[in-house]
PDB file of C-alpha atoms in Angstrom:
ATOM      1  CA  MET A 194     108.073  78.060 120.844  1.00 43.00           C
ATOM      2  CA  LYS A 195     104.899  76.383 119.550  1.00 62.00           C
ATOM      3  CA  HIS A 196     103.359  79.789 118.834  1.00 69.00           C
ATOM      4  CA  LEU A 197     106.385  80.785 116.786  1.00 70.00           C
ATOM      5  CA  GLY A 198     105.908  77.762 114.520  1.00 77.00           C
ATOM      6  CA  ASP A 199     102.206  78.562 114.103  1.00 82.00           C
ATOM      7  CA  ALA A 200     103.054  82.186 113.331  1.00 82.00           C
ATOM      8  CA  PHE A 201     105.548  81.068 110.680  1.00 87.00           C
ATOM      9  CA  TRP A 202     102.970  78.877 108.917  1.00 90.00           C
ATOM     10  CA  LEU A 203     100.282  81.562 109.131  1.00 91.00           C
ATOM     11  CA  LEU A 204     102.736  83.988 107.533  1.00 90.00           C
ATOM     12  CA  ILE A 205     103.329  81.450 104.739  1.00 95.00           C
ATOM     13  CA  VAL A 206      99.552  81.178 104.249  1.00 96.00           C
ATOM     14  CA  ALA A 207      99.115  84.957 104.126  1.00 95.00           C
ATOM     15  CA  THR A 208     101.961  85.228 101.627  1.00 95.00           C
ATOM     16  CA  LEU A 209     100.548  82.497  99.377  1.00 97.00           C
ATOM     17  CA  TRP A 210      97.068  83.984  99.465  1.00 96.00           C
ATOM     18  CA  GLY A 211      98.151  87.604  99.165  1.00 95.00           C
ATOM     19  CA  ALA A 212     100.652  87.033  96.374  1.00 95.00           C
ATOM     20  CA  THR A 213      98.249  84.966  94.295  1.00 96.00           C
ATOM     21  CA  ASN A 214      95.145  87.178  94.616  1.00 95.00           C
ATOM     22  CA  PRO A 215      96.362  89.782  92.077  1.00 94.00           C
ATOM     23  CA  LEU A 216      97.711  87.023  89.834  1.00 95.00           C
ATOM     24  CA  ILE A 217      94.379  85.205  89.787  1.00 95.00           C
ATOM     25  CA  LYS A 218      92.647  88.465  88.932  1.00 93.00           C
ATOM     26  CA  ARG A 219      95.141  89.249  86.183  1.00 93.00           C
ATOM     27  CA  HIS A 220      95.129  85.789  84.603  1.00 94.00           C
ATOM     28  CA  SER A 221      91.345  85.387  84.655  1.00 93.00           C
ATOM     29  CA  LYS A 222      90.828  88.413  82.400  1.00 93.00           C
ATOM     30  CA  GLY A 223      88.789  87.442  79.387  1.00 92.00           C
ATOM     31  CA  VAL A 224      86.484  85.003  81.151  1.00 91.00           C
ATOM     32  CA  GLU A 225      83.809  87.697  81.249  1.00 91.00           C
ATOM     33  CA  ASP A 226      83.861  87.832  77.442  1.00 92.00           C
ATOM     34  CA  ILE A 227      82.774  84.212  77.061  1.00 91.00           C
ATOM     35  CA  LYS A 228      79.146  84.012  75.943  1.00 92.00           C
ATOM     36  CA  ARG A 229      77.319  80.721  75.503  1.00 91.00           C
ATOM     37  CA  THR A 230      73.638  79.893  75.393  1.00 90.00           C
ATOM     38  CA  GLY A 231      72.465  77.993  78.423  1.00 91.00           C
ATOM     39  CA  ARG A 232      73.770  78.019  81.960  1.00 92.00           C
ATOM     40  CA  VAL A 233      75.563  74.684  81.772  1.00 93.00           C
ATOM     41  CA  SER A 234      77.415  75.438  78.532  1.00 93.00           C
ATOM     42  CA  GLN A 235      78.362  78.884  79.908  1.00 92.00           C
ATOM     43  CA  PHE A 236      79.733  77.307  83.078  1.00 94.00           C
ATOM     44  CA  VAL A 237      81.678  74.634  81.168  1.00 94.00           C
ATOM     45  CA  ALA A 238      83.139  77.222  78.779  1.00 94.00           C
ATOM     46  CA  GLU A 239      84.278  79.440  81.652  1.00 93.00           C
ATOM     47  CA  ILE A 240      85.834  76.524  83.543  1.00 94.00           C
ATOM     48  CA  ALA A 241      87.596  75.349  80.377  1.00 94.00           C
ATOM     49  CA  PHE A 242      88.893  78.876  79.749  1.00 95.00           C
ATOM     50  CA  LEU A 243      90.331  79.133  83.250  1.00 93.00           C
ATOM     51  CA  PHE A 244      91.759  75.661  83.631  1.00 91.00           C
ATOM     52  CA  LEU A 245      93.337  75.563  80.194  1.00 94.00           C
ATOM     53  CA  ASN A 246      95.152  78.815  81.048  1.00 94.00           C
ATOM     54  CA  TRP A 247      98.346  77.594  82.728  1.00 95.00           C
ATOM     55  CA  LYS A 248      99.122  80.975  84.321  1.00 95.00           C
ATOM     56  CA  TYR A 249      95.709  81.085  85.988  1.00 95.00           C
ATOM     57  CA  LEU A 250      95.925  77.434  86.984  1.00 96.00           C
ATOM     58  CA  LEU A 251      99.370  77.832  88.563  1.00 96.00           C
ATOM     59  CA  SER A 252      98.208  80.889  90.526  1.00 96.00           C
ATOM     60  CA  PHE A 253      95.057  79.072  91.609  1.00 96.00           C
ATOM     61  CA  LEU A 254      96.978  75.984  92.740  1.00 96.00           C
ATOM     62  CA  CYS A 255      99.421  78.091  94.781  1.00 97.00           C
ATOM     63  CA  ASN A 256      96.437  79.824  96.375  1.00 97.00           C
ATOM     64  CA  GLN A 257      94.884  76.465  97.208  1.00 97.00           C
ATOM     65  CA  LEU A 258      98.208  75.275  98.648  1.00 97.00           C
ATOM     66  CA  GLY A 259      97.872  78.189 101.054  1.00 96.00           C
ATOM     67  CA  SER A 260      94.411  76.909 101.989  1.00 96.00           C
ATOM     68  CA  VAL A 261      95.794  73.439 102.712  1.00 96.00           C
ATOM     69  CA  VAL A 262      98.573  74.873 104.890  1.00 95.00           C
ATOM     70  CA  TYR A 263      95.986  77.030 106.682  1.00 96.00           C
ATOM     71  CA  TYR A 264      93.752  74.039 107.361  1.00 95.00           C
ATOM     72  CA  VAL A 265      96.672  71.999 108.738  1.00 94.00           C
ATOM     73  CA  THR A 266      97.911  74.909 110.854  1.00 92.00           C
ATOM     74  CA  LEU A 267      94.462  75.449 112.372  1.00 91.00           C
ATOM     75  CA  ALA A 268      94.807  72.075 114.082  1.00 90.00           C
ATOM     76  CA  SER A 269      97.390  73.548 116.464  1.00 87.00           C
ATOM     77  CA  ALA A 270      96.930  77.320 116.204  1.00 87.00           C
ATOM     78  CA  ASP A 271      94.694  79.417 118.425  1.00 85.00           C
ATOM     79  CA  LEU A 272      91.678  80.363 116.280  1.00 85.00           C
ATOM     80  CA  THR A 273      91.237  83.717 117.994  1.00 82.00           C
ATOM     81  CA  LEU A 274      94.641  84.680 116.640  1.00 82.00           C
ATOM     82  CA  ALA A 275      94.958  82.602 113.477  1.00 88.00           C
ATOM     83  CA  VAL A 276      91.978  84.082 111.669  1.00 89.00           C
ATOM     84  CA  PRO A 277      92.653  87.817 112.228  1.00 87.00           C
ATOM     85  CA  VAL A 278      96.420  87.460 111.771  1.00 87.00           C
ATOM     86  CA  THR A 279      96.117  85.527 108.515  1.00 93.00           C
ATOM     87  CA  ASN A 280      93.346  87.673 107.037  1.00 91.00           C
ATOM     88  CA  SER A 281      95.012  90.973 107.887  1.00 91.00           C
ATOM     89  CA  LEU A 282      98.419  89.875 106.639  1.00 91.00           C
ATOM     90  CA  THR A 283      96.750  88.596 103.466  1.00 94.00           C
ATOM     91  CA  LEU A 284      95.209  92.038 102.935  1.00 91.00           C
ATOM     92  CA  ILE A 285      98.600  93.720 103.332  1.00 92.00           C
ATOM     93  CA  THR A 286     100.347  91.152 101.118  1.00 94.00           C
ATOM     94  CA  THR A 287      97.686  91.529  98.430  1.00 93.00           C
ATOM     95  CA  ALA A 288      98.180  95.297  98.366  1.00 91.00           C
ATOM     96  CA  MET A 289     101.958  94.944  98.152  1.00 91.00           C
ATOM     97  CA  SER A 290     101.765  92.238  95.466  1.00 93.00           C
ATOM     98  CA  ALA A 291      99.343  94.275  93.373  1.00 90.00           C
ATOM     99  CA  ARG A 292     101.739  97.198  93.605  1.00 90.00           C
ATOM    100  CA  MET A 293     104.718  95.088  92.539  1.00 91.00           C
ATOM    101  CA  LEU A 294     102.722  93.840  89.549  1.00 90.00           C
ATOM    102  CA  GLY A 295     101.842  97.412  88.615  1.00 87.00           C
ATOM    103  CA  ASP A 296      98.115  96.821  89.070  1.00 79.00           C
ATOM    104  CA  GLN A 297      97.664  99.280  91.892  1.00 76.00           C
ATOM    105  CA  ARG A 298      99.330 102.389  93.224  1.00 83.00           C
ATOM    106  CA  LEU A 299      99.861 102.542  96.968  1.00 85.00           C
ATOM    107  CA  THR A 300      98.546 105.827  98.281  1.00 89.00           C
ATOM    108  CA  TYR A 301      99.063 107.499 101.602  1.00 91.00           C
ATOM    109  CA  LYS A 302      95.668 106.156 102.689  1.00 91.00           C
ATOM    110  CA  THR A 303      96.733 102.626 101.777  1.00 89.00           C
ATOM    111  CA  PHE A 304      99.865 102.914 103.892  1.00 90.00           C
ATOM    112  CA  VAL A 305      97.880 104.332 106.809  1.00 93.00           C
ATOM    113  CA  GLY A 306      95.393 101.487 106.454  1.00 91.00           C
ATOM    114  CA  MET A 307      98.138  98.870 106.368  1.00 90.00           C
ATOM    115  CA  PHE A 308      99.735 100.448 109.437  1.00 93.00           C
ATOM    116  CA  LEU A 309      96.431 100.435 111.315  1.00 93.00           C
ATOM    117  CA  VAL A 310      95.738  96.818 110.368  1.00 90.00           C
ATOM    118  CA  ALA A 311      99.227  95.772 111.479  1.00 89.00           C
ATOM    119  CA  THR A 312      98.825  97.717 114.731  1.00 91.00           C
ATOM    120  CA  GLY A 313      95.472  96.077 115.430  1.00 88.00           C
ATOM    121  CA  VAL A 314      96.840  92.594 114.822  1.00 84.00           C
ATOM    122  CA  THR A 315      99.853  93.338 117.012  1.00 84.00           C
ATOM    123  CA  LEU A 316      97.528  94.439 119.825  1.00 86.00           C
ATOM    124  CA  CYS A 317      95.477  91.236 119.433  1.00 80.00           C
ATOM    125  CA  VAL A 318      98.597  89.089 119.606  1.00 78.00           C
ATOM    126  CA  LEU A 319     100.029  90.977 122.593  1.00 79.00           C
ATOM    127  CA  SER A 320      96.685  90.744 124.383  1.00 79.00           C
ATOM    128  CA  LYS A 321      96.547  86.995 123.839  1.00 74.00           C
ATOM    129  CA  VAL A 322     100.158  86.496 124.947  1.00 68.00           C
ATOM    130  CA  LYS A 323      99.506  88.508 128.087  1.00 66.00           C
ATOM    131  CA  GLN A 324      96.391  86.420 128.860  1.00 68.00           C
ATOM    132  CA  GLU A 325      98.412  83.208 128.553  1.00 68.00           C
ATOM    133  CA  ASP A 326     101.165  84.537 130.803  1.00 64.00           C
ATOM    134  CA  SER A 327      98.655  85.330 133.557  1.00 64.00           C
TER     135      SER A 327
END
């Protein structure tokens, strides 16, 4: 039952990361247009642009909440499963979120890729479960 709890929290992490990736990209548009003389003033202007943009800031904070949950979950989760499961589910969630936002069209190749990633993660999990049962 412990693994089920870890899996739940890793799914939450992947959802937070994957859903916020396209939002962060969308809400940071315009930062590349900021031009200041000097590295420090450029950096400060870019940070001010991002952190005074409430949509970007909210997306960023949700993404960082996912990082906090991930860090806490790693205390009890098996690293050999936590890292590939979370990263692959984040990839799939990012693709789906981008599609729902209209940023990206899901092609046949994308679906095949998502299927292969999900299959690979499933094989990793099944392999680990079988090792623990032995």
